[in-house]
Tab-separated table of C-alpha atoms and ligand atoms in Angstrom:
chain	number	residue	atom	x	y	z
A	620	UNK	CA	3.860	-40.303	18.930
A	621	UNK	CA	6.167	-39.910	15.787
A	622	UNK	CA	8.258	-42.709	14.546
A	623	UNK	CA	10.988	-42.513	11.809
A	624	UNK	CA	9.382	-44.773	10.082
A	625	UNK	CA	6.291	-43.518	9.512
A	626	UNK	CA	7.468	-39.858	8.908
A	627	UNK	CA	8.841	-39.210	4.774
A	628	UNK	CA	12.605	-39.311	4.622
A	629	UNK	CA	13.165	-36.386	1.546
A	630	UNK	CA	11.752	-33.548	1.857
A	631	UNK	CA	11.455	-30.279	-0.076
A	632	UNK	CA	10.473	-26.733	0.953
A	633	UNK	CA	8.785	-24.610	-1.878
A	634	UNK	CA	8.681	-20.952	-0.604
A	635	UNK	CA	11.263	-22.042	2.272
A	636	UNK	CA	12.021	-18.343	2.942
A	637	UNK	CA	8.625	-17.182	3.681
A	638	UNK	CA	6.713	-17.566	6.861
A	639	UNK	CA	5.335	-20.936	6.506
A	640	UNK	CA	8.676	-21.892	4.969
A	641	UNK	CA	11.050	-20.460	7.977
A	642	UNK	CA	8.468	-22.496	10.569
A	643	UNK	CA	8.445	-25.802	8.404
A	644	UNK	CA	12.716	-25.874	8.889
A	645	UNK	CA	12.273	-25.446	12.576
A	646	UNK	CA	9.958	-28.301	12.770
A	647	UNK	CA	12.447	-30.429	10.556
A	648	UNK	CA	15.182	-29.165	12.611
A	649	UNK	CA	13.217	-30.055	15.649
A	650	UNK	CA	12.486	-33.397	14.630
A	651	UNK	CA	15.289	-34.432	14.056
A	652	UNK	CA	17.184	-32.154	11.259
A	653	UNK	CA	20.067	-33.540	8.760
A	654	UNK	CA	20.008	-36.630	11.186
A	655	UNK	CA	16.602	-37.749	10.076
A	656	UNK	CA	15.850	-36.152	6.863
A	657	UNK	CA	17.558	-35.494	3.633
A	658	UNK	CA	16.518	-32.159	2.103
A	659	UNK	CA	16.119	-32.354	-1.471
A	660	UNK	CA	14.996	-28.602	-2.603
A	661	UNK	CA	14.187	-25.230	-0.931
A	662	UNK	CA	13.409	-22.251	-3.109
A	663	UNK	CA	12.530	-18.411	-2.247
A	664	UNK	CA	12.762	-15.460	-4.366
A	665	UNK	CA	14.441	-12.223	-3.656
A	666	UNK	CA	15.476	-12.973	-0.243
A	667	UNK	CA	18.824	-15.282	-1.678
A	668	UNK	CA	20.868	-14.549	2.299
A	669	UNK	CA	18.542	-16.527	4.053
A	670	UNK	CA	17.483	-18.985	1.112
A	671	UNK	CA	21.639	-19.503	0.874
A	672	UNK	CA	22.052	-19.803	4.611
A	673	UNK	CA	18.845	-22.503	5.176
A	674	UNK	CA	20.447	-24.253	2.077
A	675	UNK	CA	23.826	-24.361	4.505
A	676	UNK	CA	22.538	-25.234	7.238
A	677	UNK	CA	20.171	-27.832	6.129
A	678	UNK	CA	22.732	-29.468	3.527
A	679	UNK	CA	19.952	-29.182	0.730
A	680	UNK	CA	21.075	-30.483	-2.367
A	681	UNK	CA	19.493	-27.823	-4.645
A	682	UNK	CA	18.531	-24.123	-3.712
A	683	UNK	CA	16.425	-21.806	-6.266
A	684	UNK	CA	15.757	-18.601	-6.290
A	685	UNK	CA	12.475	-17.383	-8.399
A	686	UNK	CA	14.318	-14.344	-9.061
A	687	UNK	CA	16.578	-14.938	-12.422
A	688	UNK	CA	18.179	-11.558	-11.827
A	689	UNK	CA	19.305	-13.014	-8.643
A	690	UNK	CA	20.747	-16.738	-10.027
A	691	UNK	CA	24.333	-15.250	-9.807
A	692	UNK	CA	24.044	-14.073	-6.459
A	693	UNK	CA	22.545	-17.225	-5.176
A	694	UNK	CA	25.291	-19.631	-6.951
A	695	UNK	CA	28.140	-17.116	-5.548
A	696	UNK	CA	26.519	-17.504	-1.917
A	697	UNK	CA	26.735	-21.280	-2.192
A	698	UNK	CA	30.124	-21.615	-3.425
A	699	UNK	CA	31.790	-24.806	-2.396
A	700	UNK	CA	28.887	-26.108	-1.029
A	701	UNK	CA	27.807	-28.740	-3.544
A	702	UNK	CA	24.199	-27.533	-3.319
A	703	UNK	CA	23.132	-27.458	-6.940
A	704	UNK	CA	22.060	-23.861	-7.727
A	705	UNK	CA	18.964	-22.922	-10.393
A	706	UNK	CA	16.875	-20.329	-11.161
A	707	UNK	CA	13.284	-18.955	-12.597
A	708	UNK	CA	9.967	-20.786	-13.400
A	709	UNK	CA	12.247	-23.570	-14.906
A	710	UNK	CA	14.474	-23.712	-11.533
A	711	UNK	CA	11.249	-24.146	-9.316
A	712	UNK	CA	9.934	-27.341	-11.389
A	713	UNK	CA	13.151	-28.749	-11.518
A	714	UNK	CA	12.921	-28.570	-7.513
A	715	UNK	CA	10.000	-29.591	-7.399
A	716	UNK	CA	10.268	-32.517	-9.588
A	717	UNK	CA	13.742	-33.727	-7.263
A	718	UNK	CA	12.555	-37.176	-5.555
A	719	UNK	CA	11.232	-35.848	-2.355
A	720	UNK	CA	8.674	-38.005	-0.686
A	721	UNK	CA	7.074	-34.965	1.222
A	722	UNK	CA	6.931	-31.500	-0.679
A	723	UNK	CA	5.591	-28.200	1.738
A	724	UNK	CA	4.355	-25.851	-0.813
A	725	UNK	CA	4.743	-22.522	0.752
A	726	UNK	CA	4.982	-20.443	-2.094
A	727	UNK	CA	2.520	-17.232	-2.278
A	728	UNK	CA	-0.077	-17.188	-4.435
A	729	UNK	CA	-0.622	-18.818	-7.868
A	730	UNK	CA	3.134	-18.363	-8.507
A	731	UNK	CA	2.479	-21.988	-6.409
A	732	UNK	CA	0.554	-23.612	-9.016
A	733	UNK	CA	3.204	-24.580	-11.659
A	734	UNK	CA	5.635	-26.127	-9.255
A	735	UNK	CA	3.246	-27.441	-6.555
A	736	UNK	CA	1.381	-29.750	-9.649
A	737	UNK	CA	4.997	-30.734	-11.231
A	738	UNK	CA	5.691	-32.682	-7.381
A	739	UNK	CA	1.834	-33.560	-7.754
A	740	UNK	CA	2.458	-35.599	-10.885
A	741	UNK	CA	5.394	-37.679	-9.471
A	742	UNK	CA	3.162	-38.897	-6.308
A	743	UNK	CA	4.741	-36.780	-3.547
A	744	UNK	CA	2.700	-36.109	-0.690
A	745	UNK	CA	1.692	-32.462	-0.820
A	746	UNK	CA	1.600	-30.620	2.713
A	747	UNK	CA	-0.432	-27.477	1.277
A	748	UNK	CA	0.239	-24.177	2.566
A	749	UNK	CA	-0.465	-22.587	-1.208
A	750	UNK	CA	-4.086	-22.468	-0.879
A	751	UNK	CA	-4.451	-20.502	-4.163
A	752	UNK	CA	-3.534	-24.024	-5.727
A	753	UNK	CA	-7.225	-25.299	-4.812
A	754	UNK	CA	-8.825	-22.166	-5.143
A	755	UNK	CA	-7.440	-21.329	-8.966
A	756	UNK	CA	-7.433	-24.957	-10.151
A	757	UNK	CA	-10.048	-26.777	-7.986
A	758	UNK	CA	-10.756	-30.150	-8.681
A	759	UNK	CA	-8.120	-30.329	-11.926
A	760	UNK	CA	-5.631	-29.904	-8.786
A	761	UNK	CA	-7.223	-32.622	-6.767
A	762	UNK	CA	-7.197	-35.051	-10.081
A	763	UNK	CA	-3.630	-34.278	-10.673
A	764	UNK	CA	-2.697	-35.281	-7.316
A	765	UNK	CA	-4.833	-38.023	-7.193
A	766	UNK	CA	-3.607	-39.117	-10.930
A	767	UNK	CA	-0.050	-38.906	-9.650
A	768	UNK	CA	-1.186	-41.461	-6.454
A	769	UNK	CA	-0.520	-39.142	-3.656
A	770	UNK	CA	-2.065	-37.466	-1.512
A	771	UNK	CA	-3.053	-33.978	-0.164
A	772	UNK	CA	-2.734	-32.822	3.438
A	773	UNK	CA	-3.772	-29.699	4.670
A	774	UNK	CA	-1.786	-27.402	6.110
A	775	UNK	CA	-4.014	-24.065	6.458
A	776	UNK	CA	-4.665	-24.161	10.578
A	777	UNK	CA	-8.631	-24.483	9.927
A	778	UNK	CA	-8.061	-26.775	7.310
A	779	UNK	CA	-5.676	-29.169	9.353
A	780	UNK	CA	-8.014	-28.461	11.755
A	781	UNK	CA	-10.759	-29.745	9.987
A	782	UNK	CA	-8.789	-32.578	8.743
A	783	UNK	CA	-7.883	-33.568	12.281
A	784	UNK	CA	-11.425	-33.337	13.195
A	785	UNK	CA	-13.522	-35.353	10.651
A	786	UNK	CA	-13.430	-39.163	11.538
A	787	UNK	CA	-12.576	-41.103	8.920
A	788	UNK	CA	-15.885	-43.204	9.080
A	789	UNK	CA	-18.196	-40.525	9.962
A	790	UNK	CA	-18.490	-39.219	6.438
A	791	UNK	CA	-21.936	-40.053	5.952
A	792	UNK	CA	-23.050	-38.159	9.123
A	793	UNK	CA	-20.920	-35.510	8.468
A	794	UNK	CA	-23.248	-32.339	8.181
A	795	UNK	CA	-21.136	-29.150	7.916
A	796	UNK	CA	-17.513	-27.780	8.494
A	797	UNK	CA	-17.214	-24.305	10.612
A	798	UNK	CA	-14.395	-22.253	9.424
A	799	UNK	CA	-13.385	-20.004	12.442
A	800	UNK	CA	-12.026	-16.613	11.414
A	801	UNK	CA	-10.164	-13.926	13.927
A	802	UNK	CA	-11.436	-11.051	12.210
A	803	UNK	CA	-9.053	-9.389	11.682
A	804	UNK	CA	-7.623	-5.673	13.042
A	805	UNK	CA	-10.684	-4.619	11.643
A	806	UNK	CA	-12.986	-6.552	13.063
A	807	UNK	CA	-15.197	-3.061	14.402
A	808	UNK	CA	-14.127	-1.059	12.111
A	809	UNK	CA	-16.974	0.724	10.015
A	810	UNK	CA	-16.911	0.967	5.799
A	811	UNK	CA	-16.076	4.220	6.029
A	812	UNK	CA	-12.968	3.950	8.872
A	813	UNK	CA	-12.059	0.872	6.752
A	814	UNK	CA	-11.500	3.150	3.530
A	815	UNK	CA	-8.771	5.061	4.799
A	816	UNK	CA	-6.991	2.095	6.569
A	817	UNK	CA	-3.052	2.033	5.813
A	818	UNK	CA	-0.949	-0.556	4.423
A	819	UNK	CA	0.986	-0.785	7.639
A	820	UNK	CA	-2.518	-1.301	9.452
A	821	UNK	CA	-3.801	-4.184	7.035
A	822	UNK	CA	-0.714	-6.158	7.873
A	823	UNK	CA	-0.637	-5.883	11.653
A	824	UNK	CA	-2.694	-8.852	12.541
A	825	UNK	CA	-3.754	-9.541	16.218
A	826	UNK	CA	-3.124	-13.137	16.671
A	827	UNK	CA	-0.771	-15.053	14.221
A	828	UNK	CA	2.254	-13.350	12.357
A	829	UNK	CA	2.015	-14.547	8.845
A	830	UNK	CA	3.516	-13.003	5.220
A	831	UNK	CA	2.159	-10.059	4.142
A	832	UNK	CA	-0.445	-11.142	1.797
A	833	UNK	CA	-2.284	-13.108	3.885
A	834	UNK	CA	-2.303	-10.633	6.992
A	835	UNK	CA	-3.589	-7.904	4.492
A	836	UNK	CA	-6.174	-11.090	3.413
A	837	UNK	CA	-6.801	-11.680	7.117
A	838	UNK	CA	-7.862	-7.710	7.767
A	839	UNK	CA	-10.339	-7.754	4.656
A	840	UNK	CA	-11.126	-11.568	5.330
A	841	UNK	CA	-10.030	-12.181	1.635
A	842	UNK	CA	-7.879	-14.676	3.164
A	843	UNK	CA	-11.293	-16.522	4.844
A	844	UNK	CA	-13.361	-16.680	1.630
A	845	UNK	CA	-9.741	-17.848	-0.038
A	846	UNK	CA	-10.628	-21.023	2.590
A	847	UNK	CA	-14.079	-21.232	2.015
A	848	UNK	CA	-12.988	-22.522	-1.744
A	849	UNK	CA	-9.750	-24.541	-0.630
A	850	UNK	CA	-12.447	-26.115	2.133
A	851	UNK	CA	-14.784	-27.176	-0.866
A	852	UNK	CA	-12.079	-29.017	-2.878
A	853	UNK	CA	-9.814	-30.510	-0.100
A	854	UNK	CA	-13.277	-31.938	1.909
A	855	UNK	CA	-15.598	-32.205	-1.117
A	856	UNK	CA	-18.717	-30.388	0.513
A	857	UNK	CA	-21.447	-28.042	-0.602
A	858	UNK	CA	-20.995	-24.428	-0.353
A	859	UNK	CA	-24.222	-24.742	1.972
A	860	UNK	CA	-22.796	-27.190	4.019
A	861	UNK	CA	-19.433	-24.490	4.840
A	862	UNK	CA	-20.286	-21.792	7.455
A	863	UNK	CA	-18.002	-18.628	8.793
A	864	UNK	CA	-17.975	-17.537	12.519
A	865	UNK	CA	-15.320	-15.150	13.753
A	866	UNK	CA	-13.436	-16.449	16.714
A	867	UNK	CA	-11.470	-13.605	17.540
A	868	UNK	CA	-9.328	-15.610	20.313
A	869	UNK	CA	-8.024	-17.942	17.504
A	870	UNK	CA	-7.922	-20.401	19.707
A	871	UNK	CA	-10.294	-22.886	18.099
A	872	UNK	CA	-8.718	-23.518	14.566
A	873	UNK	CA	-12.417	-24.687	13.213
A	874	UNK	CA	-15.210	-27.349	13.711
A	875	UNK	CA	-16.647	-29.962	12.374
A	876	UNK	CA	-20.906	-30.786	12.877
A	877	UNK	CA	-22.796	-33.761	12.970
A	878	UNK	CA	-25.817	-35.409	11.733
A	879	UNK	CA	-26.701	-36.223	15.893
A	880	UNK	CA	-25.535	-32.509	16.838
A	881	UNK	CA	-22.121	-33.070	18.290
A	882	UNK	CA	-19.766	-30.121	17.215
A	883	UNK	CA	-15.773	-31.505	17.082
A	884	UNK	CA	-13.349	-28.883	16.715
A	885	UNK	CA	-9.640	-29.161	17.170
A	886	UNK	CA	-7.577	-26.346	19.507
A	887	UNK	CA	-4.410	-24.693	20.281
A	888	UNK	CA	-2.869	-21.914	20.493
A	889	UNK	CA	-1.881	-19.839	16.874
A	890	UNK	CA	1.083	-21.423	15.992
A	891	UNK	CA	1.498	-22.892	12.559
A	892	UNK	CA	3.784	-25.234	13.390
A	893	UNK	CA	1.313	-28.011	14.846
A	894	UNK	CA	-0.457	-28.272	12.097
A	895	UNK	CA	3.349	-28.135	10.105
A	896	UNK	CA	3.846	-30.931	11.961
A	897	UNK	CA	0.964	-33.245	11.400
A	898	UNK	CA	1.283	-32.721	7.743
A	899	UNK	CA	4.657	-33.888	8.335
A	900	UNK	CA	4.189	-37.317	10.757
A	901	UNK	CA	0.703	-37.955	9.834
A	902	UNK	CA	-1.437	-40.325	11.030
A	903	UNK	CA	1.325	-39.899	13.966
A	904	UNK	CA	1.833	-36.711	16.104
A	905	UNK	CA	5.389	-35.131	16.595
A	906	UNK	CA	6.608	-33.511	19.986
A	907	UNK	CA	6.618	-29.941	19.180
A	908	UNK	CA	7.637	-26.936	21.894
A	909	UNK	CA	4.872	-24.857	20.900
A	910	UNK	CA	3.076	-23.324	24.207
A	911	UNK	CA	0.038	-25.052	25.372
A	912	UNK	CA	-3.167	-23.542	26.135
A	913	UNK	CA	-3.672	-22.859	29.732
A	914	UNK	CA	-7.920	-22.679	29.692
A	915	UNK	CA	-8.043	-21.148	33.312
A	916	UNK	CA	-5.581	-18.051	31.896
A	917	UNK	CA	-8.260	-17.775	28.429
A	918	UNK	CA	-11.179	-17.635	30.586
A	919	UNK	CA	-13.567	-17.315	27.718
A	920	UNK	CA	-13.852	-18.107	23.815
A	921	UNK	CA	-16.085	-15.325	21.735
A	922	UNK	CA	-18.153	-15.951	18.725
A	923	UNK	CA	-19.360	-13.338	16.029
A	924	UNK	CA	-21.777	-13.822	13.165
A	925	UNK	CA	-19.592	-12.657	9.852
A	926	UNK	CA	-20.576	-9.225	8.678
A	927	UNK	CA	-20.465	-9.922	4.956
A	928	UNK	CA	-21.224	-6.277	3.992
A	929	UNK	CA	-18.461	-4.759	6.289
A	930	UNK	CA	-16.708	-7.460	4.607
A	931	UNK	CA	-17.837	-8.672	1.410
A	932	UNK	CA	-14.720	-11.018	0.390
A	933	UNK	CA	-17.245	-13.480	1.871
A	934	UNK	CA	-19.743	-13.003	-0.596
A	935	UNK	CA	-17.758	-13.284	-3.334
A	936	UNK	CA	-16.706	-16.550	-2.383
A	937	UNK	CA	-20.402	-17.912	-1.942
A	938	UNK	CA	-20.931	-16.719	-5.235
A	939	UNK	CA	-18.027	-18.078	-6.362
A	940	UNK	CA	-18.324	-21.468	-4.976
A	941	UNK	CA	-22.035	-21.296	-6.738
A	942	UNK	CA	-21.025	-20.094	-9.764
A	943	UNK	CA	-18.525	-22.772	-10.546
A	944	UNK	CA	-16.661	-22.589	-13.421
A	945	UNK	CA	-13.549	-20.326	-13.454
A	946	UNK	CA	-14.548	-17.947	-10.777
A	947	UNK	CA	-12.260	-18.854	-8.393
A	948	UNK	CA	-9.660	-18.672	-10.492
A	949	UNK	CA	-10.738	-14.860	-11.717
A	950	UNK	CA	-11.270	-13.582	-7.602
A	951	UNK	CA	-8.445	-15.027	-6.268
A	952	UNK	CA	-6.003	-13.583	-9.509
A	953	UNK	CA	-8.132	-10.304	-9.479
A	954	UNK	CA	-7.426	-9.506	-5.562
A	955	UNK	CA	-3.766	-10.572	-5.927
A	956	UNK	CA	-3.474	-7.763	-8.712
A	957	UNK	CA	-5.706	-5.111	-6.493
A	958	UNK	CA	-3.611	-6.474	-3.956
A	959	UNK	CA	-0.267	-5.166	-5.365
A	960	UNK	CA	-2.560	-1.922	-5.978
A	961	UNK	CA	-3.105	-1.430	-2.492
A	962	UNK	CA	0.291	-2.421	-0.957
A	963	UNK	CA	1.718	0.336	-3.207
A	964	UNK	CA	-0.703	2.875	-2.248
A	965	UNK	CA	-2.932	3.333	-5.828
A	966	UNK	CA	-5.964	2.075	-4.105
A	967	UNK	CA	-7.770	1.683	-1.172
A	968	UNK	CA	-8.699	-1.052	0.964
A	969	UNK	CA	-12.153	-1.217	-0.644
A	970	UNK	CA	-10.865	-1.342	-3.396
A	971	UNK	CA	-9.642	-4.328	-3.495
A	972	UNK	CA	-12.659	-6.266	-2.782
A	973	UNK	CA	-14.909	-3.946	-5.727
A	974	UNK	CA	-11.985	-4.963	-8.152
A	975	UNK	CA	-12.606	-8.521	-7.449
A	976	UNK	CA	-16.492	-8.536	-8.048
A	977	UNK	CA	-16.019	-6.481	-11.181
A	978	UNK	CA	-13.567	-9.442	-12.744
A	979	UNK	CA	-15.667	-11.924	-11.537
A	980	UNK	CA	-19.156	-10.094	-13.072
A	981	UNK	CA	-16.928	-9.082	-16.305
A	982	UNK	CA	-15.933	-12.947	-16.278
A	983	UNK	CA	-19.315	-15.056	-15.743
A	984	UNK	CA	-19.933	-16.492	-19.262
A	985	UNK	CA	-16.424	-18.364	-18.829
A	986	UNK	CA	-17.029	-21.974	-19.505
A	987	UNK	CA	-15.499	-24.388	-16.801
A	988	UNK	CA	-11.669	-25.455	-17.374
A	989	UNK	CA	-11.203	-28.104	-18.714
A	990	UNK	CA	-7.365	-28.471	-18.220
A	991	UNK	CA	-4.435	-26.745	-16.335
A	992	UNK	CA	-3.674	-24.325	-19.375
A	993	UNK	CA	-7.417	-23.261	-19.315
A	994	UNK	CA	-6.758	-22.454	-15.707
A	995	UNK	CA	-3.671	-20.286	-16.520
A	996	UNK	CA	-5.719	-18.140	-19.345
A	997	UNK	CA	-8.173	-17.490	-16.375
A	998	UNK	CA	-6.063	-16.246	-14.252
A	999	UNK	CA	-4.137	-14.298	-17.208
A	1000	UNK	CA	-7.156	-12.700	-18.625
A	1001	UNK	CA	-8.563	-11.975	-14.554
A	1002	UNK	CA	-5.456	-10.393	-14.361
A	1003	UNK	CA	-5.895	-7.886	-17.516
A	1004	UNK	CA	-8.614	-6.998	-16.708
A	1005	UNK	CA	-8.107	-5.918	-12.472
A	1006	UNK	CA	-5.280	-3.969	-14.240
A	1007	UNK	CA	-7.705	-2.197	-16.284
A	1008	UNK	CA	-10.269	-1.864	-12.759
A	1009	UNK	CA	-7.505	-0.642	-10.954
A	1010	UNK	CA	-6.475	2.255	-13.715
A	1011	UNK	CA	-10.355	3.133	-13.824
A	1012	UNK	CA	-10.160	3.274	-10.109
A	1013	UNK	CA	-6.831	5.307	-9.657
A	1014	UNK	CA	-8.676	7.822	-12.654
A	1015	UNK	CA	-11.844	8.770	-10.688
A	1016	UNK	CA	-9.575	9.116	-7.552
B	1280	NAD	P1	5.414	-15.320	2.642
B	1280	NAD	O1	5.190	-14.118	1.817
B	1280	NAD	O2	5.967	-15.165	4.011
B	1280	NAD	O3	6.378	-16.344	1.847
B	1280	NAD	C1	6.133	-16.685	0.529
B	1280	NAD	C2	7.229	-17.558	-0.043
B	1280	NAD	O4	7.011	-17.650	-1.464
B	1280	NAD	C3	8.641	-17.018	0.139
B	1280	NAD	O5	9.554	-18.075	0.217
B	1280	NAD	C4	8.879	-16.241	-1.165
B	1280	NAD	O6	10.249	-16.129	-1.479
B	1280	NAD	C5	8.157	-17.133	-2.157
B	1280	NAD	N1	7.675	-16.381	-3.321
B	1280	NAD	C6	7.086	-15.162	-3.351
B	1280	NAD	N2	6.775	-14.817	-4.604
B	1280	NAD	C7	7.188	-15.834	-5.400
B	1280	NAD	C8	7.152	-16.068	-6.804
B	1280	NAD	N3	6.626	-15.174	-7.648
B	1280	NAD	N4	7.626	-17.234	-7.266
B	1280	NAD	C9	8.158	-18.157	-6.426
B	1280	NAD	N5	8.242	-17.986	-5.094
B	1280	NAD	C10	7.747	-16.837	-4.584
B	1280	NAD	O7	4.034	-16.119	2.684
B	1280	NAD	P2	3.470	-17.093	3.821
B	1280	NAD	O8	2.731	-16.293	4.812
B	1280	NAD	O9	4.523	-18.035	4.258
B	1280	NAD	O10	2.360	-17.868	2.992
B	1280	NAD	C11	2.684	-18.880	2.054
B	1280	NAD	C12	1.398	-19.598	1.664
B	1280	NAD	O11	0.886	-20.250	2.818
B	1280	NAD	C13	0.290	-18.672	1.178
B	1280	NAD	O12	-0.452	-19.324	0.205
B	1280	NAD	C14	-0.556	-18.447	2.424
B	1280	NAD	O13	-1.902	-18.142	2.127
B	1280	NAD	C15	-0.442	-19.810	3.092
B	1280	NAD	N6	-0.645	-19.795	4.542
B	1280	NAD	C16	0.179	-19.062	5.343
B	1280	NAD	C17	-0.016	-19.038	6.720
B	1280	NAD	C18	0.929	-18.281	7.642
B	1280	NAD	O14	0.802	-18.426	8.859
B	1280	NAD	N7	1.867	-17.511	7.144
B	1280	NAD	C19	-1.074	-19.757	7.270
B	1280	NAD	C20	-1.897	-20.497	6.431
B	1280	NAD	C21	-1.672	-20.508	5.072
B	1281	MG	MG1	-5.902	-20.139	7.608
């Protein structure tokens, strides 16, 4: 059970207004709110009402919006309150570098990076939402946290899954981790139903209700091969040793396998907040109202082999994970560009995944980083060049 004095005392939300950010303040609040913790930082971007009413209601000493157009807005909304109001790249490492002990980072996408390594270098424990932190930077994320002296817990369900499931002195036997995966709304789609799929489609996702890039990354499994990376880094295994199997009952949140066969998997039903709260009281476990599973009503768990040509986000990810190098850094920037493409209707939902193998084949003779910044040109220069895919695309359309 959760005692006060194992949990952290300061915490900060990065990305506080977003899904995983809105269920991380009702586990605080659960737990124990302003009573127990003292909230140091919580930042969003343009959605300054709720960022200005969480920073009320949680007494956080700084709020900051990503958004510099919105910085006058923000400090208006907070009149009076003493909450310390900031703004823009700056704003989110000066939150991120306040003395929390704990720091969710919940921000979308390699917009993450910056701020989620500034609360790396002080030593804060990092609950990680922002998987495109491990898939960008890899192991120059993993030495910065480990340089800083704290530590990394996983907050992706398979991943806190997976966490929850490997024993600590098992290691040795431990043969392979089994990422489950719902598959998505289109799980039976065919290639050629998938092409004309909508926006509004892409997002509707039949289990968990997430943001909106990761249910479109859900539908095209972008999100899965997104985990097949952030699985390599945060467990240090072998892109042979990390399998896929779609689950569509999302009921186990992934496996773990044995050298002696035995299979451990962790279960519940999809609701981020358990593993919210275990990156929160860990080793300990909170008492969370989230609904427990009720086998006899289930009945049965299913289990798919991956269809990697129906959905080839997968591939790219093995051949990602065995390239090395900056590859990760080049998919996951190139998707979040096709990405934007495809939310605003210039390409399909093909699309997105082509765009992604094109950066990555366009960027193969990159050398490895060898720092942050060498990171940060990777993604910069995958970006450039999607934008260029995408015009070619939206050309022979
Ligand atoms: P979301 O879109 O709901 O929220 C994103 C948050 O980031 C918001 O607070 C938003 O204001 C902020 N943000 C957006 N753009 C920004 C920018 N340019 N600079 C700074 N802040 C910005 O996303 P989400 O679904 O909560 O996902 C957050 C992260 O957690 C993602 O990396 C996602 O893959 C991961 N994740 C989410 C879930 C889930 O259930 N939603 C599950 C596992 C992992
Ligand atoms: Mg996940």
């Amino acid at each position: 059970m959760f005692k006060e004095e194992t949990a952290p005392h300061r915490l900060t939300v990065l990305g506080s207004t977003g899904s995983i950010g809105v269920n991380t303040l009702d586990v605080i609040r659960h737990l124990g709110g302003r009573d127990r913790f003292e909230i140091m930082a919580l930042t969003g971007n343009g959605n300054i009402t709720l960022l200005a009413e969480q920073a009320r209601a949680t007494g956080a000493r700084m709020a900051v919006t990503a958004d510099e157009s919105q910085y006058v807005a923000l400090k208006d909304a907070l009149d009076g309150t003493g909450t310390v109001v900031a703004a823009g790249r700056s704003g989110l490492i000066e939150a991120a570098t306040m003395n929390a002990e704990w720091v969710m980072a919940a921000i979308v996408g390699t917009a993450g990076l910056a701020p989620t390594l500034a609360a790396a270098a002080r030593g804060a424990t990092i609950a990680l939402a922002n998987k495109e932190c491990l898939v960008s930077a890899g192991e120059l994320f993993v030495q910065a946290v480990q340089k800083g002296g704290g530590r990394l817990i996983p907050v992706d369900s398979e991943h806190s899954a997976i966490f929850q499931c490997l024993e600590k002195d098992q290691r040795p036997s431990l043969e392979r981790i089994i990422l489950t995966a719902s598959g998505g709304p289109f799980r039976t789609h065919s290639r050629e139903q998938m092409a004309e799929v909508t926006v509004q489609a892409a997002r509707t996702h039949p289990n968990w209700s997430m943001g909106l890039k990761i249910s479109v990354g859900s539908a095209s499994m972008f999100n899965k091969a997104l985990e097949m990376i952030e699985a390599k880094h945060l467990f240090d295994v072998g892109p042979e040793q990390i399998e896929v199997i779609v689950h569509p009952q999302s009921i186990i949140h992934s496996m773990v396998g044995y050298s002696d066969g035995s299979v451990i998997a962790q279960l519940g039903v999809p609701d981020m907040r358990t593993a919210i709260g275990y990156a929160l009281t860990f080793p300990a476990r909170p008492q969370l109202p989230v609904d427990r599973l009720d086998f006899a009503r289930i009945a049965r768990l299913d289990f798919e082999a991956p269809d990697e040509t129906r959905f080839p986000a997968l591939r790219l990810a093995r051949t990602a994970l065995q390239r090395g190098g900056v590859q990760g850094a080049a998919m996951n920037a190139a998707e979040e560009t096709a990405f934007d493409a495809f939310v605003d209707e210039r390409i399909g939902f093909l699309d997105m995944a082509d765009i992604a193998e094109t950066v990555m084949e366009e960027m193969i003779a990159f050398g490895g980083a060898t720092s942050i910044n060498d990171v940060f040109e990777a993604d910069a220069e995958a970006r450039r060049r999607a934008v260029d895919a995408i015009a070619r695309k939206e050309k022979a359309a």
